[in-house]
XYZ file of N, CA, C and O in Angstrom:
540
model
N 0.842 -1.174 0.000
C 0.000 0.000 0.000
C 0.887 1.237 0.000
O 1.695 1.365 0.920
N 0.793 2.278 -1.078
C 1.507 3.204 -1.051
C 1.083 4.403 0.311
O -0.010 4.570 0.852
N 1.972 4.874 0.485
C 1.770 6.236 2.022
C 2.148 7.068 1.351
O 3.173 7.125 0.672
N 0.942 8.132 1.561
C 1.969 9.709 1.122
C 2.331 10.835 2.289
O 1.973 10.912 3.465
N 3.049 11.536 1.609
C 3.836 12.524 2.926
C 5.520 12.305 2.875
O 6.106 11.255 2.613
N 5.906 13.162 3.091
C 7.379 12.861 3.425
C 7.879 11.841 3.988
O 7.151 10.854 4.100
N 9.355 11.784 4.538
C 9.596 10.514 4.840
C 9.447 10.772 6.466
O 9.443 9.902 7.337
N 9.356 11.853 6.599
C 9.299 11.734 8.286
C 7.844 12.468 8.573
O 7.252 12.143 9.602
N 7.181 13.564 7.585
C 6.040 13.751 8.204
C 4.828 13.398 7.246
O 5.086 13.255 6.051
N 3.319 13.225 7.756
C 2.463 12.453 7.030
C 2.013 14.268 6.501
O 2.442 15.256 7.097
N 1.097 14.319 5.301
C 0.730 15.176 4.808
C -0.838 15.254 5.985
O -1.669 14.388 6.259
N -0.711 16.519 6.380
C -1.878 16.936 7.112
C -3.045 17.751 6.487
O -2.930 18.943 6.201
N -4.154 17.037 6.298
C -5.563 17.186 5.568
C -6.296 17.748 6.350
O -6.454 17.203 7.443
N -7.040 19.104 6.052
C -8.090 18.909 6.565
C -9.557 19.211 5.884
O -10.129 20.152 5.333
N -9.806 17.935 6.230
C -11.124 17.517 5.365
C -12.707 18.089 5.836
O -13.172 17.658 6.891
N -13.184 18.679 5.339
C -14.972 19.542 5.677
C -15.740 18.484 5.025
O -15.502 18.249 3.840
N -16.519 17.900 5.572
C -17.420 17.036 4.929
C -18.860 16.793 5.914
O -18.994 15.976 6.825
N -19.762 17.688 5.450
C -21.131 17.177 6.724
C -21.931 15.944 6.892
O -22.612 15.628 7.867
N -21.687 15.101 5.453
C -22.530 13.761 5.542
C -21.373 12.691 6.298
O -20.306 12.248 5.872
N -22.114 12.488 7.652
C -20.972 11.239 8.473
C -20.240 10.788 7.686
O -19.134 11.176 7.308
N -21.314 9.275 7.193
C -21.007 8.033 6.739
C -19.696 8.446 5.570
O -18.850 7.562 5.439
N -19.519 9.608 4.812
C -18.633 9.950 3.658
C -17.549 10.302 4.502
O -16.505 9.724 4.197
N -17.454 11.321 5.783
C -16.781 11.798 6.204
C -15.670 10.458 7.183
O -14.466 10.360 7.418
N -16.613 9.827 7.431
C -16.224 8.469 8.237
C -14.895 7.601 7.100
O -13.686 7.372 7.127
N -15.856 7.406 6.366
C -14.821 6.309 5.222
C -14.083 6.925 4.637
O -13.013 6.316 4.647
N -13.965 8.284 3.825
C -12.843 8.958 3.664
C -11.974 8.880 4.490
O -11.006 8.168 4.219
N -12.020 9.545 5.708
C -10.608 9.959 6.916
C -10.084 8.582 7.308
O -8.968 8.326 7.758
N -11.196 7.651 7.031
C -10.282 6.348 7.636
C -9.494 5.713 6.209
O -8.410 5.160 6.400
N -9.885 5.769 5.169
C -8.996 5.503 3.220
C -7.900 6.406 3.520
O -6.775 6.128 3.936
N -8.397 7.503 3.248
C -6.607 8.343 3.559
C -5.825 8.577 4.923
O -4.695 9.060 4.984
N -6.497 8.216 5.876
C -5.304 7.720 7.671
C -5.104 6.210 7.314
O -4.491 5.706 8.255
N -5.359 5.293 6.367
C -4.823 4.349 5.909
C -3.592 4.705 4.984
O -2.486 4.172 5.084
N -3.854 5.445 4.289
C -2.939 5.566 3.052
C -1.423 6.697 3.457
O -0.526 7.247 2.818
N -1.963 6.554 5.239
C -0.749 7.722 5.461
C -0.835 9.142 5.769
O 0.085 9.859 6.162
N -2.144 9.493 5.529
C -2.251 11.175 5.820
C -2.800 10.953 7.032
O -3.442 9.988 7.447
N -2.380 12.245 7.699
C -3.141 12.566 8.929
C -4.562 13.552 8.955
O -4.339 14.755 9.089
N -5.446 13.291 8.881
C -6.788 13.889 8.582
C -7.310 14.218 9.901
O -7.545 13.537 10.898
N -7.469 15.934 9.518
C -8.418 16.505 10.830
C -9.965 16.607 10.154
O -10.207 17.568 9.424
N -11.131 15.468 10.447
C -12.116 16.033 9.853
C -13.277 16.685 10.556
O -13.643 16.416 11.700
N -13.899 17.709 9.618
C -14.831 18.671 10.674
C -16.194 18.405 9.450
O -16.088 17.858 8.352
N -17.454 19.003 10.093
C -18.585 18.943 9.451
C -19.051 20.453 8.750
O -19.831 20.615 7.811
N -18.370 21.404 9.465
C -18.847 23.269 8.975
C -17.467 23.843 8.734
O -16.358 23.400 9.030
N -17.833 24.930 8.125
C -16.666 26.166 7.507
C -16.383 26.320 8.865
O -15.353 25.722 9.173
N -17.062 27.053 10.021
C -16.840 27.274 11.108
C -15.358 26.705 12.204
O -14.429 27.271 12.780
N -15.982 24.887 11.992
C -14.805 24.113 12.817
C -13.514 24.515 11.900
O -12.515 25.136 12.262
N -13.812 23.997 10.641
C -12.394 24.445 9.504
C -11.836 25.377 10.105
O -10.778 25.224 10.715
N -12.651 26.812 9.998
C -12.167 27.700 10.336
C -11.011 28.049 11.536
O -10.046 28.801 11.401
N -11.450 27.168 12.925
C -10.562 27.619 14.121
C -10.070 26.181 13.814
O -9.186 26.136 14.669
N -10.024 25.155 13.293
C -8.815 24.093 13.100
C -7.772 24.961 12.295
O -6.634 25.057 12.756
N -8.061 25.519 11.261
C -6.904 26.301 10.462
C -5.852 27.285 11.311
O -4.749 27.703 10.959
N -6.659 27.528 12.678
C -6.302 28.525 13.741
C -5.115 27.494 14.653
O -3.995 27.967 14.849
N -5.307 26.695 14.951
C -4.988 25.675 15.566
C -4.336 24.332 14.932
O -3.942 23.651 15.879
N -4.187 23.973 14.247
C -3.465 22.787 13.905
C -2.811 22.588 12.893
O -3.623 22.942 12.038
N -1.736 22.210 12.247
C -1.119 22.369 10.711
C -2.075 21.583 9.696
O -2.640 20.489 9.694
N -1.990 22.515 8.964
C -2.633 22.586 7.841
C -1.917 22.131 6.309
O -1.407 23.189 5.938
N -1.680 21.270 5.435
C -1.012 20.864 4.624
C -1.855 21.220 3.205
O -1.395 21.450 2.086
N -3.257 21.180 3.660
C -4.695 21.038 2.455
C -5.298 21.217 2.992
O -5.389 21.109 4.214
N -6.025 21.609 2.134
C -7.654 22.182 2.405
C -8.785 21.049 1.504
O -8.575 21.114 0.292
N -9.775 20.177 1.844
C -10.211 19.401 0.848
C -11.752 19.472 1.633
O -12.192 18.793 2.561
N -12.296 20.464 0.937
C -14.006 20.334 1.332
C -14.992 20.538 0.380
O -14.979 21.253 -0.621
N -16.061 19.632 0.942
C -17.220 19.989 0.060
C -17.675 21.211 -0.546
O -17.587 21.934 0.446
N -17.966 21.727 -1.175
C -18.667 23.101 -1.598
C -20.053 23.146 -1.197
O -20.464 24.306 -1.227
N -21.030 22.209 -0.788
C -22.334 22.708 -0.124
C -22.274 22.013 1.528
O -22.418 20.856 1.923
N -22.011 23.220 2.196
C -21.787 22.907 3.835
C -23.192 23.570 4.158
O -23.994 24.051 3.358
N -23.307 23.442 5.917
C -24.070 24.001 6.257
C -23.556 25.004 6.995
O -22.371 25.200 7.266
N -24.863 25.866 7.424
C -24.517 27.351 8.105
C -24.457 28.048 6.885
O -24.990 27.796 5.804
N -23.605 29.113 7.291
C -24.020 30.820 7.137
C -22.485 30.919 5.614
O -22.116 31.912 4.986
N -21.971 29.418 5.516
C -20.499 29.707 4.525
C -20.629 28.342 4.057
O -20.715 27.263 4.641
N -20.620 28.672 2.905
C -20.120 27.647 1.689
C -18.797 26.927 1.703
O -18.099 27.228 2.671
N -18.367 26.197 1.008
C -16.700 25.164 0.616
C -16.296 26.662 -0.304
O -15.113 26.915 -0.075
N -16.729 27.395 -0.971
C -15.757 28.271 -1.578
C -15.845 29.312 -0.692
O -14.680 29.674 -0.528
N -16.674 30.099 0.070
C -16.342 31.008 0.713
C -15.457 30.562 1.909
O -14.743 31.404 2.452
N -15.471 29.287 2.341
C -14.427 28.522 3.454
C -13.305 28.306 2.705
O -12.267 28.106 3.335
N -13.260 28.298 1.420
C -11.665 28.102 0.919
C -11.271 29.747 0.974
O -10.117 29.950 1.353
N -11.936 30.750 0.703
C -11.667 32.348 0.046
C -10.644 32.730 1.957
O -9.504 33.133 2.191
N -11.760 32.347 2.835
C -10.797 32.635 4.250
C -9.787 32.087 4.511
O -8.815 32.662 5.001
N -9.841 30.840 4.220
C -8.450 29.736 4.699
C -7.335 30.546 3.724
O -6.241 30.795 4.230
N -7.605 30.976 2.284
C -6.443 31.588 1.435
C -5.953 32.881 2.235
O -4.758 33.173 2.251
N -7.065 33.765 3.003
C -6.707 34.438 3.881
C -5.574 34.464 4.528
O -4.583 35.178 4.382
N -5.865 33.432 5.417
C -4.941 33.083 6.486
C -3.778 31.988 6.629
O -3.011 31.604 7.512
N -4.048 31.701 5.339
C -2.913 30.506 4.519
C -2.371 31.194 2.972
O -3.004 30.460 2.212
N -2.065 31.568 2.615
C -2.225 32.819 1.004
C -1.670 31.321 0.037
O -2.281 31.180 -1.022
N -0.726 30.390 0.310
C -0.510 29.314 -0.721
C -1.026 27.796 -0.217
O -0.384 26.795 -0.534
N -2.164 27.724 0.542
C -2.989 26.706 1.078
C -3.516 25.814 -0.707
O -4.180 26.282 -1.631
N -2.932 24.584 -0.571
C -4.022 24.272 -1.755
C -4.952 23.668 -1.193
O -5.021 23.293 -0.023
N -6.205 23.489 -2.608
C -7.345 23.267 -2.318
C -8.119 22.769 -2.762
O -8.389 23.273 -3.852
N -9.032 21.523 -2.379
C -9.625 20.666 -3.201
C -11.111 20.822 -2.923
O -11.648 20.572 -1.844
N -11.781 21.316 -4.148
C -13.009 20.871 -3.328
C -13.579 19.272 -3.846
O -12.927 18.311 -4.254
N -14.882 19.419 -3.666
C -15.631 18.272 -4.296
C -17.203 18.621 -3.824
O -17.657 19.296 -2.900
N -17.777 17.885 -4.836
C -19.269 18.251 -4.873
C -19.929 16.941 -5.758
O -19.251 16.300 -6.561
N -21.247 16.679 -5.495
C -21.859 15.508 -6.576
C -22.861 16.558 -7.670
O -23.539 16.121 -8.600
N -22.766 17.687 -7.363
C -22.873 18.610 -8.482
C -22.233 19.364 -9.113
O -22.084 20.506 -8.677
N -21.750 19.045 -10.129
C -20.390 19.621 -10.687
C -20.853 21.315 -11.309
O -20.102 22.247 -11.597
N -22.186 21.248 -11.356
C -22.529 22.834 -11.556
C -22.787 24.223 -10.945
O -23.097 25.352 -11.325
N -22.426 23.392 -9.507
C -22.753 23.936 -8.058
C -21.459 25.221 -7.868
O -21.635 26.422 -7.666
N -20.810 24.845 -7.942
C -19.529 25.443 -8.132
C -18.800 26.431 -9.438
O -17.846 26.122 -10.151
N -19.336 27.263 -9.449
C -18.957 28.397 -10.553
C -17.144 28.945 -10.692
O -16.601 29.984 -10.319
N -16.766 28.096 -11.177
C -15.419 28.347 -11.755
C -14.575 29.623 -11.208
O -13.543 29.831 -10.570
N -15.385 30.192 -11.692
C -14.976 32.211 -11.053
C -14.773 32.118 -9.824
O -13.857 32.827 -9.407
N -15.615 31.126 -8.654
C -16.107 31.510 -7.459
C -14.364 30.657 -6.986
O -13.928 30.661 -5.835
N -13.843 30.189 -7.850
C -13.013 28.604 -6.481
C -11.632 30.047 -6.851
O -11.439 31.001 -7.604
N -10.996 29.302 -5.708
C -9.507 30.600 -5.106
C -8.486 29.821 -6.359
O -8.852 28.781 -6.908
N -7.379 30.406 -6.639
C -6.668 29.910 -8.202
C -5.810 29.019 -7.678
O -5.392 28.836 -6.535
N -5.588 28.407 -8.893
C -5.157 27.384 -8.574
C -5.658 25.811 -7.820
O -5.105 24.713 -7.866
N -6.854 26.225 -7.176
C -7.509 25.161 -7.161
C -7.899 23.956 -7.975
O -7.586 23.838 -9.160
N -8.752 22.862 -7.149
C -8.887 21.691 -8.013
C -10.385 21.342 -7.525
O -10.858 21.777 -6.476
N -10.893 20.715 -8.196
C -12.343 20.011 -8.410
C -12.225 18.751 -8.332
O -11.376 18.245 -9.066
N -13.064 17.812 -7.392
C -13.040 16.053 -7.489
C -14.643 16.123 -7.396
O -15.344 16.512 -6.462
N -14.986 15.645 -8.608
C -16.929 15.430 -8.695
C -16.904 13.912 -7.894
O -16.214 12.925 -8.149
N -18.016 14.140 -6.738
C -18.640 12.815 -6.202
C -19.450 11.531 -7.107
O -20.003 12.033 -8.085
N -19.565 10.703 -7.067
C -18.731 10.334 -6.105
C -17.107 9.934 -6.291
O -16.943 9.215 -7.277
N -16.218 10.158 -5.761
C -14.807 9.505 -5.376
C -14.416 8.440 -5.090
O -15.140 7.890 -4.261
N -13.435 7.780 -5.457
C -12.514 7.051 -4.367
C -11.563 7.657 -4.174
O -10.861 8.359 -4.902
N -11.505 7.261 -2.677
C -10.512 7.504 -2.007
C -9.168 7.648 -2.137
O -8.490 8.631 -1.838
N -8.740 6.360 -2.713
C -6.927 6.405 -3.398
C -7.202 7.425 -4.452
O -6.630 8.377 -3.921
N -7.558 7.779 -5.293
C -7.509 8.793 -5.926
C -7.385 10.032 -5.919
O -6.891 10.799 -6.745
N -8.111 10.283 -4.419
C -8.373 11.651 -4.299
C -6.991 11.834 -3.121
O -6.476 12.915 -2.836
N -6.604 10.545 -2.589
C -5.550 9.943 -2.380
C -4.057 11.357 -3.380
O -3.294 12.306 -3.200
N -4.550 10.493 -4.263
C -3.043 10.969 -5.710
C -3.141 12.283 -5.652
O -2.120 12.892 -5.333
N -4.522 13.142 -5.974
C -4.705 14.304 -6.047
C -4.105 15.158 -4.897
O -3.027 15.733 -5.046
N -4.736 15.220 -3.890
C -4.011 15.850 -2.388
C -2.636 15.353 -2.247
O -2.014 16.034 -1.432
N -2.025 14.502 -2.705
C -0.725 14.610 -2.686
C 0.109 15.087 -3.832
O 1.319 15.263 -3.685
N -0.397 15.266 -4.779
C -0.002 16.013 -6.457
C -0.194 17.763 -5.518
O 0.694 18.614 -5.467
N -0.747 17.809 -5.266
C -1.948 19.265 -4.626
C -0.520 20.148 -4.127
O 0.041 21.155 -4.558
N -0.204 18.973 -2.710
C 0.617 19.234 -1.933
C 2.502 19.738 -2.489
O 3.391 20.547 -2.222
N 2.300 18.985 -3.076
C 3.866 18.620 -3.593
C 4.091 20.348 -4.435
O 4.865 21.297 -4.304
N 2.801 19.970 -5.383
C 3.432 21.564 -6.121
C 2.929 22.894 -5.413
O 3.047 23.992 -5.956
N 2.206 22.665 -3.822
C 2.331 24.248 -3.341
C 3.562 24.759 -3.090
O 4.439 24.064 -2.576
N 3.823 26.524 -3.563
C 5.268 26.542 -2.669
C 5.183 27.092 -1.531
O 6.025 27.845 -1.041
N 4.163 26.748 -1.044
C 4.843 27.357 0.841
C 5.586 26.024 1.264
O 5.618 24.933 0.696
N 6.201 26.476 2.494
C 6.913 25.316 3.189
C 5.857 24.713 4.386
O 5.051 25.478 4.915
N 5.916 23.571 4.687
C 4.939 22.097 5.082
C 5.399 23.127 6.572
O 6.534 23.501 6.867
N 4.205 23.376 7.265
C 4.549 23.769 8.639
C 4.539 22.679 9.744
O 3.485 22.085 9.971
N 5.528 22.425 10.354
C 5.541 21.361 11.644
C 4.583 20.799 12.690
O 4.057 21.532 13.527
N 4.358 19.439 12.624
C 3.525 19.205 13.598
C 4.210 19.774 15.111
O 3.580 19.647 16.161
């Protein structure tokens, strides 16, 4: 089974996803495959995890609940991260207006697998140039 992340640190995800059962089997496919996944259900938690814990990716849905969307939760995290990459995903690929996602971003239409989205967040990672901040 391939692992991604460096050789000494795992790539740190953090994943927005409000439907459990998706949020469940994702974080446990990629904490199999080696990443360390913080997962939350709102822009909100994202929000003060980004405050609080290293951040490697950004990989959330685009229809959350509450008062902020997956692109207006990516527009802050670029805020406070300026070379954060960023994945969203959606099972409506029309939901998401091109204009609206922060540059350089990426799109994964639902449904996914996991190792894949696997390759992607670690392709994601590799070509941001900020430097990987320390656990």
């Amino acid at each position: 089974m391939k692992s991604y992340g460096t050789n000494t640190e795992p790539v740190h995800v953090l994943f927005v996803e409000d439907e459990f059962l998706i949020s469940e089997w994702v974080t446990q496919a990629l904490s199999e495959l080696g990443f360390c996944v913080h997962a939350v259900g709102t822009a909100a938690e994202a929000l003060l995890a980004l405050r609080q814990d290293p951040v490697d990716i950004l990989f959330t849905d685009v229809n959350l609940p509450g008062d902020m969307d997956g692109a207006a939760l990516a527009r802050r995290a670029r805020e406070m991260q300026p070379d954060l990459p960023v994945v969203y995903a959606s099972a409506r690929t029309s939901m998401l207006n091109p204009a609206e996602r922060v540059p350089h971003s990426t799109f994964v239409p639902k449904p996914y697998e996991p190792s894949a989205v696997a390759r992607l967040l670690a392709a994601a990672v590799k070509a941001a140039p900020a430097e990987r901040v320390p656990a």
